[in-house]
Tab-separated table of C-alpha atoms in Angstrom:
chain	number	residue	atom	x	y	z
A	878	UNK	CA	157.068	-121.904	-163.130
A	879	UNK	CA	156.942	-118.339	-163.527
A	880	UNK	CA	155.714	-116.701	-160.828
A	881	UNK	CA	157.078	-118.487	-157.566
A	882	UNK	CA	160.080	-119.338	-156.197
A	883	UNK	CA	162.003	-122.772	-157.269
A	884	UNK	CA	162.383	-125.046	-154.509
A	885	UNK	CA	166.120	-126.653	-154.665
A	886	UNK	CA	167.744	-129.216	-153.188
A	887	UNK	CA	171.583	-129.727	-152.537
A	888	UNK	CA	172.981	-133.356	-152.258
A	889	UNK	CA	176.675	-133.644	-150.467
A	890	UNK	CA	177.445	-130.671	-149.008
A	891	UNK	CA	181.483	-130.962	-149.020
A	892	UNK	CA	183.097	-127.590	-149.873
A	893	UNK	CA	181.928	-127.270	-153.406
A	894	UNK	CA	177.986	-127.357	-151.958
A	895	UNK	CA	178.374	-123.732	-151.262
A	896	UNK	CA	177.932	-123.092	-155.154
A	897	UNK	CA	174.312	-123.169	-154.543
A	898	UNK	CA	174.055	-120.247	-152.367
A	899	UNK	CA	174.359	-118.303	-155.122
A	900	UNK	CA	170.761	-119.912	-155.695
A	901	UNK	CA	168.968	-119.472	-152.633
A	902	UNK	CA	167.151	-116.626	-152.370
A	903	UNK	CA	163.628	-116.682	-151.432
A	904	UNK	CA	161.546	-114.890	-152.236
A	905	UNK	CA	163.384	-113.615	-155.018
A	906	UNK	CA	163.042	-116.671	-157.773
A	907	UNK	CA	164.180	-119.511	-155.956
A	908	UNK	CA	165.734	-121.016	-152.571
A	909	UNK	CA	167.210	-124.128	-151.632
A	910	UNK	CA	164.553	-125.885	-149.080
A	911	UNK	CA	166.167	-129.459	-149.002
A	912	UNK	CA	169.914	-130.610	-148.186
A	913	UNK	CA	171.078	-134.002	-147.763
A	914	UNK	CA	174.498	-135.561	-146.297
A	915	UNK	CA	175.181	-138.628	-144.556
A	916	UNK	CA	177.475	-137.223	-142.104
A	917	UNK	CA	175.442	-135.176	-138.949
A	918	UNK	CA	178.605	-133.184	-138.973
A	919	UNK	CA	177.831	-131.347	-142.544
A	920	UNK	CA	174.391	-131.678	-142.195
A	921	UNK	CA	174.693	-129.127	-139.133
A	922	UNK	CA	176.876	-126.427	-140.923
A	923	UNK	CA	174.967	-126.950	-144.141
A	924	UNK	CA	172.061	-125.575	-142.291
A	925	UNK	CA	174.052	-122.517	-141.597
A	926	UNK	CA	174.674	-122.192	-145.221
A	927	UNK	CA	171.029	-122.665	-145.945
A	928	UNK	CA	168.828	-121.812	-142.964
A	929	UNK	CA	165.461	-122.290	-144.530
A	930	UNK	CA	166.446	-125.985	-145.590
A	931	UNK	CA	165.711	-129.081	-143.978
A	932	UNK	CA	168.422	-131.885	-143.270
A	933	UNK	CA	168.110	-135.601	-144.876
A	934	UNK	CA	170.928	-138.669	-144.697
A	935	UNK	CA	169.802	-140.041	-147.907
A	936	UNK	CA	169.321	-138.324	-151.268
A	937	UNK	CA	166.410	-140.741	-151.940
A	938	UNK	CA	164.682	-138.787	-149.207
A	939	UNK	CA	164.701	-135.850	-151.160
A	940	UNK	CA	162.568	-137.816	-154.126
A	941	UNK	CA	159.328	-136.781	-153.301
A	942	UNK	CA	159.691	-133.034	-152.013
A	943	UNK	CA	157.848	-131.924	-155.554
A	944	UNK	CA	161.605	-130.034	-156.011
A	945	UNK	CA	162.231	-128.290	-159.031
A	946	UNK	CA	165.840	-128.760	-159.382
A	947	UNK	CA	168.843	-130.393	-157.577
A	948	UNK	CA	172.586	-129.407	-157.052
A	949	UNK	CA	174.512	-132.932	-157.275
A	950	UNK	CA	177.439	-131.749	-155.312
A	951	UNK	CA	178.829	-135.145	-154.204
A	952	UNK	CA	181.903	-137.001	-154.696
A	953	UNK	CA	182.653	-138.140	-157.514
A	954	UNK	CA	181.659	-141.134	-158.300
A	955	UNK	CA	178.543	-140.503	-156.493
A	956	UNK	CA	177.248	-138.393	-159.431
A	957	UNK	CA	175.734	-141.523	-161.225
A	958	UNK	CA	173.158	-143.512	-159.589
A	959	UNK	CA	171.930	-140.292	-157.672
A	960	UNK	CA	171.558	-138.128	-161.141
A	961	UNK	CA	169.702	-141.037	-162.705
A	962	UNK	CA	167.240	-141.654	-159.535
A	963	UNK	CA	166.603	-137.742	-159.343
A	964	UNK	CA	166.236	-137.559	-163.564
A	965	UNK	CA	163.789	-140.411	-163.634
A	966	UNK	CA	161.656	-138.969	-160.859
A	967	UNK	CA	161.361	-135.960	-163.287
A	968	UNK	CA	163.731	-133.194	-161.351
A	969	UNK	CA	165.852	-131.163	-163.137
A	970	UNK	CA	169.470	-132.049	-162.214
A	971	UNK	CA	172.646	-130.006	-161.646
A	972	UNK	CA	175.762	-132.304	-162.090
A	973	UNK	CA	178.991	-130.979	-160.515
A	974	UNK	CA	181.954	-131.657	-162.913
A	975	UNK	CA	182.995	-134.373	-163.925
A	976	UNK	CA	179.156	-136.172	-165.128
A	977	UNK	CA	180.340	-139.447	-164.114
A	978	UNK	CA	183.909	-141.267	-163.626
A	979	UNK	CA	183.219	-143.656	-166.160
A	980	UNK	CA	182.135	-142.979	-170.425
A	981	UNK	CA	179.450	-145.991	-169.932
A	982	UNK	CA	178.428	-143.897	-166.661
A	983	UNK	CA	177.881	-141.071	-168.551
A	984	UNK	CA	175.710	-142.713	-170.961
A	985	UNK	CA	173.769	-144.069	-168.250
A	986	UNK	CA	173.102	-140.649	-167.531
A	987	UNK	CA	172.139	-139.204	-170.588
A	988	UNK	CA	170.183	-142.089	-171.455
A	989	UNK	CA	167.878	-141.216	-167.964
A	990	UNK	CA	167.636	-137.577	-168.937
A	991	UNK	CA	166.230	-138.389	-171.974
A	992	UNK	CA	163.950	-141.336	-171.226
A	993	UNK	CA	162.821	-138.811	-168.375
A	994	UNK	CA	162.444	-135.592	-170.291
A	995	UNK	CA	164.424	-134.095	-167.519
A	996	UNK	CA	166.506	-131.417	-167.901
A	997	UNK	CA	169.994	-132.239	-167.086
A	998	UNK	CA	172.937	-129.513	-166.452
A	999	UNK	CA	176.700	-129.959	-165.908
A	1000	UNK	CA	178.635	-127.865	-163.964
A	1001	UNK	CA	181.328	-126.580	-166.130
A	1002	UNK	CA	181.979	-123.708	-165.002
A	1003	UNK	CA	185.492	-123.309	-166.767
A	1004	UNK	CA	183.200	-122.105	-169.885
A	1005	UNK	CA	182.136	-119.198	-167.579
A	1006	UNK	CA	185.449	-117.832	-166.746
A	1007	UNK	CA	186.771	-114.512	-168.457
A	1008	UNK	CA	189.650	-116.421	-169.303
A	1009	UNK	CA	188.199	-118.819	-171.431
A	1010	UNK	CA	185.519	-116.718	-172.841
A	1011	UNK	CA	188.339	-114.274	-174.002
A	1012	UNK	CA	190.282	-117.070	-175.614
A	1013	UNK	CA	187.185	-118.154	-177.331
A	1014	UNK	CA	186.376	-114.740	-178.734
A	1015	UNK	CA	189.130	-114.312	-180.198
A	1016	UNK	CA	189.448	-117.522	-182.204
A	1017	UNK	CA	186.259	-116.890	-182.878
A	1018	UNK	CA	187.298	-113.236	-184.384
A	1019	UNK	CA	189.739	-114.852	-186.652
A	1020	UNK	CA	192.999	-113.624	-184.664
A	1021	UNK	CA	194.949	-116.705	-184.868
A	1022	UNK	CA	192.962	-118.103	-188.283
A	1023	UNK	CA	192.046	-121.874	-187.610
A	1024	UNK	CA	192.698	-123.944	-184.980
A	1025	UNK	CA	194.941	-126.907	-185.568
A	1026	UNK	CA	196.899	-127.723	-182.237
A	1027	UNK	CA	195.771	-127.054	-178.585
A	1028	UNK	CA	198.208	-127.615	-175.324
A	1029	UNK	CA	197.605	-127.169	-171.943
A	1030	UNK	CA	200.027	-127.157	-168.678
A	1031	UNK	CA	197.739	-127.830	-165.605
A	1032	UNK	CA	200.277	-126.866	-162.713
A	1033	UNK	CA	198.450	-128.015	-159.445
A	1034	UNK	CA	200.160	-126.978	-157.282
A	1035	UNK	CA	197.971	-127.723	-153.903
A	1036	UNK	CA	198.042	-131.393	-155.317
A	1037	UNK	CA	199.522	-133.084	-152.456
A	1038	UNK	CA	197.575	-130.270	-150.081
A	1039	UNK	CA	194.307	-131.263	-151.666
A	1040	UNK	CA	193.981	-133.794	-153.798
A	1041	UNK	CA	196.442	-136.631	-152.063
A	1042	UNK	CA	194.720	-136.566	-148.798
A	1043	UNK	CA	191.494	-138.346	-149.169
A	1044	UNK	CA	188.664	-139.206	-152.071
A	1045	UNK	CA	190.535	-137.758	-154.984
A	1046	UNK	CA	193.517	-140.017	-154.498
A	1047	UNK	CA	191.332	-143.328	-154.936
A	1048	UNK	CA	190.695	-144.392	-158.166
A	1049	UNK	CA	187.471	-146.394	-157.371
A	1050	UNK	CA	185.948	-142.802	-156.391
A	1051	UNK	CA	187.835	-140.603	-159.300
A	1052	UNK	CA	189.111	-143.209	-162.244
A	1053	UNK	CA	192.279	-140.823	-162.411
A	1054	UNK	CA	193.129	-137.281	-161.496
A	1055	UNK	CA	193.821	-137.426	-165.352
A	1056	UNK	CA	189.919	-137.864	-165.387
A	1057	UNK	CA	188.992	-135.743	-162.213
A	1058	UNK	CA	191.193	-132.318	-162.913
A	1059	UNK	CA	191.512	-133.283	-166.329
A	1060	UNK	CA	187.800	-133.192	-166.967
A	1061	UNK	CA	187.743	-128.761	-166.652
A	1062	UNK	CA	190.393	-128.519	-169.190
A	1063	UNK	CA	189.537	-131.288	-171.894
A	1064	UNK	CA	186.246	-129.734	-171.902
A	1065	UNK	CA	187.963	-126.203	-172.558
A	1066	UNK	CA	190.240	-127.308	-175.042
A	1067	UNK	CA	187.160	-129.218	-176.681
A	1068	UNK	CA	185.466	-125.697	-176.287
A	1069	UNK	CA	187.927	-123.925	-178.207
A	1070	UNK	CA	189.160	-126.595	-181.027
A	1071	UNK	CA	185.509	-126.685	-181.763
A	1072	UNK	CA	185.450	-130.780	-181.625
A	1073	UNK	CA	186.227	-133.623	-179.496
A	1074	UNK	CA	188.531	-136.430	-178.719
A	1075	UNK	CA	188.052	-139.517	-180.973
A	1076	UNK	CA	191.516	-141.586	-179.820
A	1077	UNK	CA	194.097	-140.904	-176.851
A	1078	UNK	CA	196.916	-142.004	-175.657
A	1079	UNK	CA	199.081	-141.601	-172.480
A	1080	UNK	CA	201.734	-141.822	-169.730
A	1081	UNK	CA	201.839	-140.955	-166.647
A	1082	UNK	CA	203.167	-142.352	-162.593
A	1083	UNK	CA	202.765	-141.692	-159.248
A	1084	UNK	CA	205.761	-140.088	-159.245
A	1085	UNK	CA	205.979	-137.773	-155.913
A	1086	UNK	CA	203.756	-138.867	-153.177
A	1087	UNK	CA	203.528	-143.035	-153.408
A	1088	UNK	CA	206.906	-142.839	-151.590
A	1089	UNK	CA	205.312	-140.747	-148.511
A	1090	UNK	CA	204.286	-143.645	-145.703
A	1091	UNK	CA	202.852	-141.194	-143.218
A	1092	UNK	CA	199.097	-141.738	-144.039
A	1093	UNK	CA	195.927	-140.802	-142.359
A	1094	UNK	CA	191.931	-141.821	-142.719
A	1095	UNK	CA	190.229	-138.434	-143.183
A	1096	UNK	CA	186.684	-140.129	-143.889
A	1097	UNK	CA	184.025	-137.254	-142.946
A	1098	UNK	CA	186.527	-134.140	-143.310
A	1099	UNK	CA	187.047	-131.661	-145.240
A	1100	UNK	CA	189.320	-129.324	-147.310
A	1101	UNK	CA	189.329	-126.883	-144.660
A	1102	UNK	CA	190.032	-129.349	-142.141
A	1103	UNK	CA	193.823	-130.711	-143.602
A	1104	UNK	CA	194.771	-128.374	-146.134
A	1105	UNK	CA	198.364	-126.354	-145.357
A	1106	UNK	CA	199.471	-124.817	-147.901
A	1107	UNK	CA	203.023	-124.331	-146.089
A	1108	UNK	CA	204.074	-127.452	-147.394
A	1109	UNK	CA	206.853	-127.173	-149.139
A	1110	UNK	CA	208.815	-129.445	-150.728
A	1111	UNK	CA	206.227	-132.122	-151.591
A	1112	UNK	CA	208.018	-134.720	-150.254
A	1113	UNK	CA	207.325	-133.335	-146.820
A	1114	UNK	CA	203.710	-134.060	-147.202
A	1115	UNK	CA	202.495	-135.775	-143.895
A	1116	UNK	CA	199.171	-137.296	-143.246
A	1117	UNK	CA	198.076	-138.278	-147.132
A	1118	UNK	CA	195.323	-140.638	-148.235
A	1119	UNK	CA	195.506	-144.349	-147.032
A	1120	UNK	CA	194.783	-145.061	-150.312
A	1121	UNK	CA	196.677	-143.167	-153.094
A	1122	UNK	CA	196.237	-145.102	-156.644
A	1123	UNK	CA	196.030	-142.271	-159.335
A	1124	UNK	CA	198.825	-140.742	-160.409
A	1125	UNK	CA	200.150	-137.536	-159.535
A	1126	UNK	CA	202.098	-136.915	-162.952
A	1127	UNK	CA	199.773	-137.413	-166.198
A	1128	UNK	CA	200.848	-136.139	-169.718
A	1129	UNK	CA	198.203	-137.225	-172.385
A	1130	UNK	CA	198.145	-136.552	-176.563
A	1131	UNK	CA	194.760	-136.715	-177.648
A	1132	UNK	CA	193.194	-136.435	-181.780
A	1133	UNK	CA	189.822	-134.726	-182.205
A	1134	UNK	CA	187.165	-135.840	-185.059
A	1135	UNK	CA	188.168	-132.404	-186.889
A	1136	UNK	CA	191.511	-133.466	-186.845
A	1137	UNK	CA	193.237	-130.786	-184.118
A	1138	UNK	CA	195.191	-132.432	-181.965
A	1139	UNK	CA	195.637	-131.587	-178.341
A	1140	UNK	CA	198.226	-132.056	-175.180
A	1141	UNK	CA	197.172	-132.221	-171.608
A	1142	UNK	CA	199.914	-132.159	-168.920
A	1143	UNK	CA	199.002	-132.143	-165.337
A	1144	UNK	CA	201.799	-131.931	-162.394
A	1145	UNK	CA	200.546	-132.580	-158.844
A	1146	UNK	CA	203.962	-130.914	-157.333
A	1147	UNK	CA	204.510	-128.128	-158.812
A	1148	UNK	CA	205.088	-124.778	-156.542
A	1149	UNK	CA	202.296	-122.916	-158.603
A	1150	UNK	CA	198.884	-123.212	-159.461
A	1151	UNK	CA	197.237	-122.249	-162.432
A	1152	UNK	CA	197.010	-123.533	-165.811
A	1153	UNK	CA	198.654	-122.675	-169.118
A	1154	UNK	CA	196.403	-122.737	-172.521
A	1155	UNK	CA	198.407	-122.478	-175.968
A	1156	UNK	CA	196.073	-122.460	-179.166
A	1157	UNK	CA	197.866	-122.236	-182.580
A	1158	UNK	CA	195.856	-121.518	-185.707
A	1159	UNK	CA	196.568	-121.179	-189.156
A	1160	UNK	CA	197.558	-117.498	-188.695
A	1161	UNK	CA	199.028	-117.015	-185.050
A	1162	UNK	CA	198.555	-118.449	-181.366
A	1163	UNK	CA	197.422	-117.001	-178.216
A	1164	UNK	CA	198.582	-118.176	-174.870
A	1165	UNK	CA	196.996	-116.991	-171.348
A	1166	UNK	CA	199.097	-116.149	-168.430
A	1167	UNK	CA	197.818	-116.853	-165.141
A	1168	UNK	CA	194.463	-117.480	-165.511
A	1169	UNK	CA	192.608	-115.350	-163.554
A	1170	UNK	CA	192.344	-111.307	-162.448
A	1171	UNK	CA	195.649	-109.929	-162.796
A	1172	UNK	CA	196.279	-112.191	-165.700
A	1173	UNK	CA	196.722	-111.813	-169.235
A	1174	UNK	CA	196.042	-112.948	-172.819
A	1175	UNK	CA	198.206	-112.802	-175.325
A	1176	UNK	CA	198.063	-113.145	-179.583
A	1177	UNK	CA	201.055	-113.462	-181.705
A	1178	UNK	CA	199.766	-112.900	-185.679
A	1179	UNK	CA	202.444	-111.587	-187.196
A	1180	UNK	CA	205.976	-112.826	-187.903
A	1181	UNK	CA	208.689	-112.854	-186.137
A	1182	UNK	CA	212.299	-114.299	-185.186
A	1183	UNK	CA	212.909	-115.265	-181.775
A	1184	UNK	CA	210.615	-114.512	-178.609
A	1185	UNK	CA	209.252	-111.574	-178.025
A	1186	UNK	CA	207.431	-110.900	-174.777
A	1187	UNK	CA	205.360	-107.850	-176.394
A	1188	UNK	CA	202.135	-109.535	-178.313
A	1189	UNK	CA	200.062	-108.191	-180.777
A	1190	UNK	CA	197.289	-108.618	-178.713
A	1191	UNK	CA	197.446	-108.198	-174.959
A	1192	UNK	CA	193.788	-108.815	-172.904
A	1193	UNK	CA	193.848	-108.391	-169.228
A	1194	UNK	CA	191.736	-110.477	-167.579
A	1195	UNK	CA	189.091	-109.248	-165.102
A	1196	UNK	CA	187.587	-109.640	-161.795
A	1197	UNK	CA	183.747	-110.224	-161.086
A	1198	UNK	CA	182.137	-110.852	-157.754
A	1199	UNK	CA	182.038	-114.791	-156.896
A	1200	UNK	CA	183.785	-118.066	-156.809
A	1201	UNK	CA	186.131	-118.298	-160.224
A	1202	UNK	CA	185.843	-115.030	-161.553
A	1203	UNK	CA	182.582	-114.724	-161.265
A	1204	UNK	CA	181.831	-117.575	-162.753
A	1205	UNK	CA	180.444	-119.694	-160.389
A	1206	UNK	CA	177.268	-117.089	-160.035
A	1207	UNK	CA	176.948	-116.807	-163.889
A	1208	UNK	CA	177.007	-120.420	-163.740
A	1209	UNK	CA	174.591	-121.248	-161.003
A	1210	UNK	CA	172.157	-118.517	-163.020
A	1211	UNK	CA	172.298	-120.604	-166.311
A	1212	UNK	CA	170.947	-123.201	-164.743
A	1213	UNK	CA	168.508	-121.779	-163.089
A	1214	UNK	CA	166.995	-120.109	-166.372
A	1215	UNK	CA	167.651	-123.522	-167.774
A	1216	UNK	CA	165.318	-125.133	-165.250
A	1217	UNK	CA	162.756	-122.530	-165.674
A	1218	UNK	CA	162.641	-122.117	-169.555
A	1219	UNK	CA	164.469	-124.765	-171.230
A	1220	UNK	CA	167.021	-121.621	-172.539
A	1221	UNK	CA	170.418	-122.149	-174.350
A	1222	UNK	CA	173.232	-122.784	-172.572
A	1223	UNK	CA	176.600	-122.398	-172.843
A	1224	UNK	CA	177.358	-125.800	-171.072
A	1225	UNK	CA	176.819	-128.991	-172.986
A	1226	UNK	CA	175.671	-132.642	-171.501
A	1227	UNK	CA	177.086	-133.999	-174.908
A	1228	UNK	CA	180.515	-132.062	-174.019
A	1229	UNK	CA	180.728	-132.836	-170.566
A	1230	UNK	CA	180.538	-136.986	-171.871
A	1231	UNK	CA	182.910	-136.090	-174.435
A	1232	UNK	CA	185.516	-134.720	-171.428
A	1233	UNK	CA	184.887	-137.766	-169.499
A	1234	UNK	CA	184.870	-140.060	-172.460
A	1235	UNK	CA	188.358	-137.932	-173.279
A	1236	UNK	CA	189.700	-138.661	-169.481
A	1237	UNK	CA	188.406	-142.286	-169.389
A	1238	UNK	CA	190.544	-143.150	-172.524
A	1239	UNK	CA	193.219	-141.723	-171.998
A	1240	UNK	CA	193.842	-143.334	-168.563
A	1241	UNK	CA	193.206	-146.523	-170.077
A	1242	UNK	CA	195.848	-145.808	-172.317
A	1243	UNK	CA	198.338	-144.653	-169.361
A	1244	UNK	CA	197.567	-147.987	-167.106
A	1245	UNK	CA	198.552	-150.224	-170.193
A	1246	UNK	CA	201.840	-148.668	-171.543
A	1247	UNK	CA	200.839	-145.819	-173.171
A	1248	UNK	CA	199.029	-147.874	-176.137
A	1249	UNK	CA	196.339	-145.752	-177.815
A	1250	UNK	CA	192.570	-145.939	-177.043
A	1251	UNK	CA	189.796	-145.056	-179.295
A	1252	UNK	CA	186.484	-142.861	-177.210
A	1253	UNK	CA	183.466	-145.020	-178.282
A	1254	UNK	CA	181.083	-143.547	-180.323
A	1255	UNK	CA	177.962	-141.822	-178.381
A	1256	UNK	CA	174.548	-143.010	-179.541
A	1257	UNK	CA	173.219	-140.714	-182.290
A	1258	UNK	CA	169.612	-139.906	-181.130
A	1259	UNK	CA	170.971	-139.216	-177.745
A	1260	UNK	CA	173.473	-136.311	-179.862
A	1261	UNK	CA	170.125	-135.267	-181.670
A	1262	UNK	CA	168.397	-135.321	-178.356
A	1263	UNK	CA	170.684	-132.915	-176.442
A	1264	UNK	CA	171.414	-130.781	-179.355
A	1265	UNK	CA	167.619	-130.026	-179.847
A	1266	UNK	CA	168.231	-128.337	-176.225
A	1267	UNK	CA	166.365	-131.641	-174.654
A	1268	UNK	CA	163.617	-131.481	-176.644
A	1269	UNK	CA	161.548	-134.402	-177.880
């Protein structure tokens, strides 16, 4: 492909669409020359974000283009059957977060990227963020010895703002907000523990928002169109999803193959938003604070009695130009390489399913008292498959 541009489509151009700027530039290696929406409304200002595009209503439209690549940047639970259909007609697919809302849809996916010889990406950008990558350097460094216990505190605290007032909330379209948010920081956690969930178990309720009556159909909107961030408390909330069946308090223990164990707490009402990562090894623990610029990460490994707010290590954690950091760039970049040669990458298919598979269990567990639920077992030449970096 060397040589010429790529030509790109994007599919769903809701807010998160505008990841694939970062990708079109013609002339220059590649540019986006398809978009696709059923609603006129985004069609329109997704031209504006990608003038040298043409509009389509139906993702099947954008089949026979001859595209190199695609940016799935639909709803969730339109991931699936658009991924496969794309895959199978031998594009190279971009999966926002999560793959799919279901461990069986994942498969599904997988099993099309392989049958295909398509290359298949997922969007987890989390791995990109200076954040992360600074907690995983220095586990990797030996600071804190081996890992043997991971927790993280997922404050959202534009939950009722965002997430409560239309797709999210419906757990036909997400499985859970367990699954949905959850997906970013499993993944993470999987990231640094070096292994993934094998059995979860969980609680969790609609705790805040089911009592709020005043509810309002925001079918074709946006983010931009009903967020207000003035809010405040949550019970004030006004206009939320007509249909609001996840829960907006989730705490989940899950055991990896390796044998670390891992927490996930999520909290829909909280007044902040950011999310707290505690790793304990066999010779110290680090903990971020605030997870982006201005933040910090911290190692304890040496002994002491009582608290003490000055680490051994302290890491600031820095700025770059783009969405997350600069992570959403860096992201959009790997994939593109990806696309062209095939290339490592620091996102996984085979980690994204285990996230999912992570999410999907451990809301099973929450909906039937808490009882624990065992992630099935991936098929083994699909593992071999991905590992080989999609290679026959």
């Amino acid at each position: 492909m060397s040589g010429k541009d790529l030509k790109l489509g994007v599919v769903g151009l809701g807010a998160r669409s505008k990841l694939a700027q970062n990708a079109d530039q013609p002339d220059q290696g590649s540019s986006v020359v398809a978009i696709c929406d059923p609603i006129p409304a985004s069609q329109e200002s997704g031209l504006a974000n990608f003038p040298g595009a043409k509009a389509y209503g139906d993702h099947r439209d954008l089949l026979d283009l001859g595209l190199d690549g695609v940016f799935l940047t639909t709803p969730d639970h339109l991931h699936e059957d658009p991924a496969v259909d794309f895959l199978e007609a031998g594009i190279a697919v971009f999966v926002e977060k999560p793959l799919a809302i279901t461990t069986e849809g994942c498969d599904r996916v997988l099993e099309a990227a392989r049958r295909s010889g398509a290359r298949l990406y997922v969007g987890h950008n989390m791995r990109h963020m200076p954040v992360v990558q600074i907690m995983r350097e220095q586990i990797l460094a030996g600071a804190i010895g081996e890992v043997k216990a991971i927790w993280c505190r997922h404050f959202v605290g534009h939950g009722g703002d965002f997430y409560f007032k239309d797709w999210h909330a419906d757990r036909s379209k997400t499985t859970s907000l367990l699954l949905q948010k959850g997906a970013h920081d499993i993944d993470v956690m999987h990231w640094l523990a070096g292994g993934y969930t094998t059995r979860a178990s969980a609680f969790g309720e609609l705790a805040v928002y089911g009592g709020i009556t005043d509810r309002t159909d925001r079918t074709g909107q946006r983010f931009s169109e009903f967020v207000d961030e003035a809010n405040w408390p949550p019970l004030e909330q006004k206009g939320l999803a007509p249909v609001m069946d996840v829960e907006d308090l989730s705490m989940a223990n899950l055991q990896l193959g390796n044998g670390v164990l891992m927490s996930y707490q999520q909290c829909h009402f909280t007044p902040d938003y950011w999310r707290n990562y505690t790793v304990i090894g066999t010779a110290g623990r680090l903990e971020n604070f605030g997870d982006g610029p201005g933040g910090v990460v911290k190692v304890w490994n040496s002994r002491r009695s009582g608290y003490r707010e000055d680490a051994d290590v302290v890491i600031e954690i820095p700025n770059a130009e783009g969405g997350h950091a600069g992570a959403d760039p860096r992201l959009v970049q790997e994939f593109l390489t990806f696309v062209r040669n095939g290339s490592a990458t620091l996102t996984s298919p085979i980690a994204a399913r285990a996230a999912v598979a992570a999410g999907h269990a451990a809301t099973t567990s929450l909906r039937n008292g808490g009882n624990p639920v065992d992630v099935p077992e991936l098929d083994p030449e699909l593992v071999a498959y991905f590992e080989r970096g999609q290679t026959s």
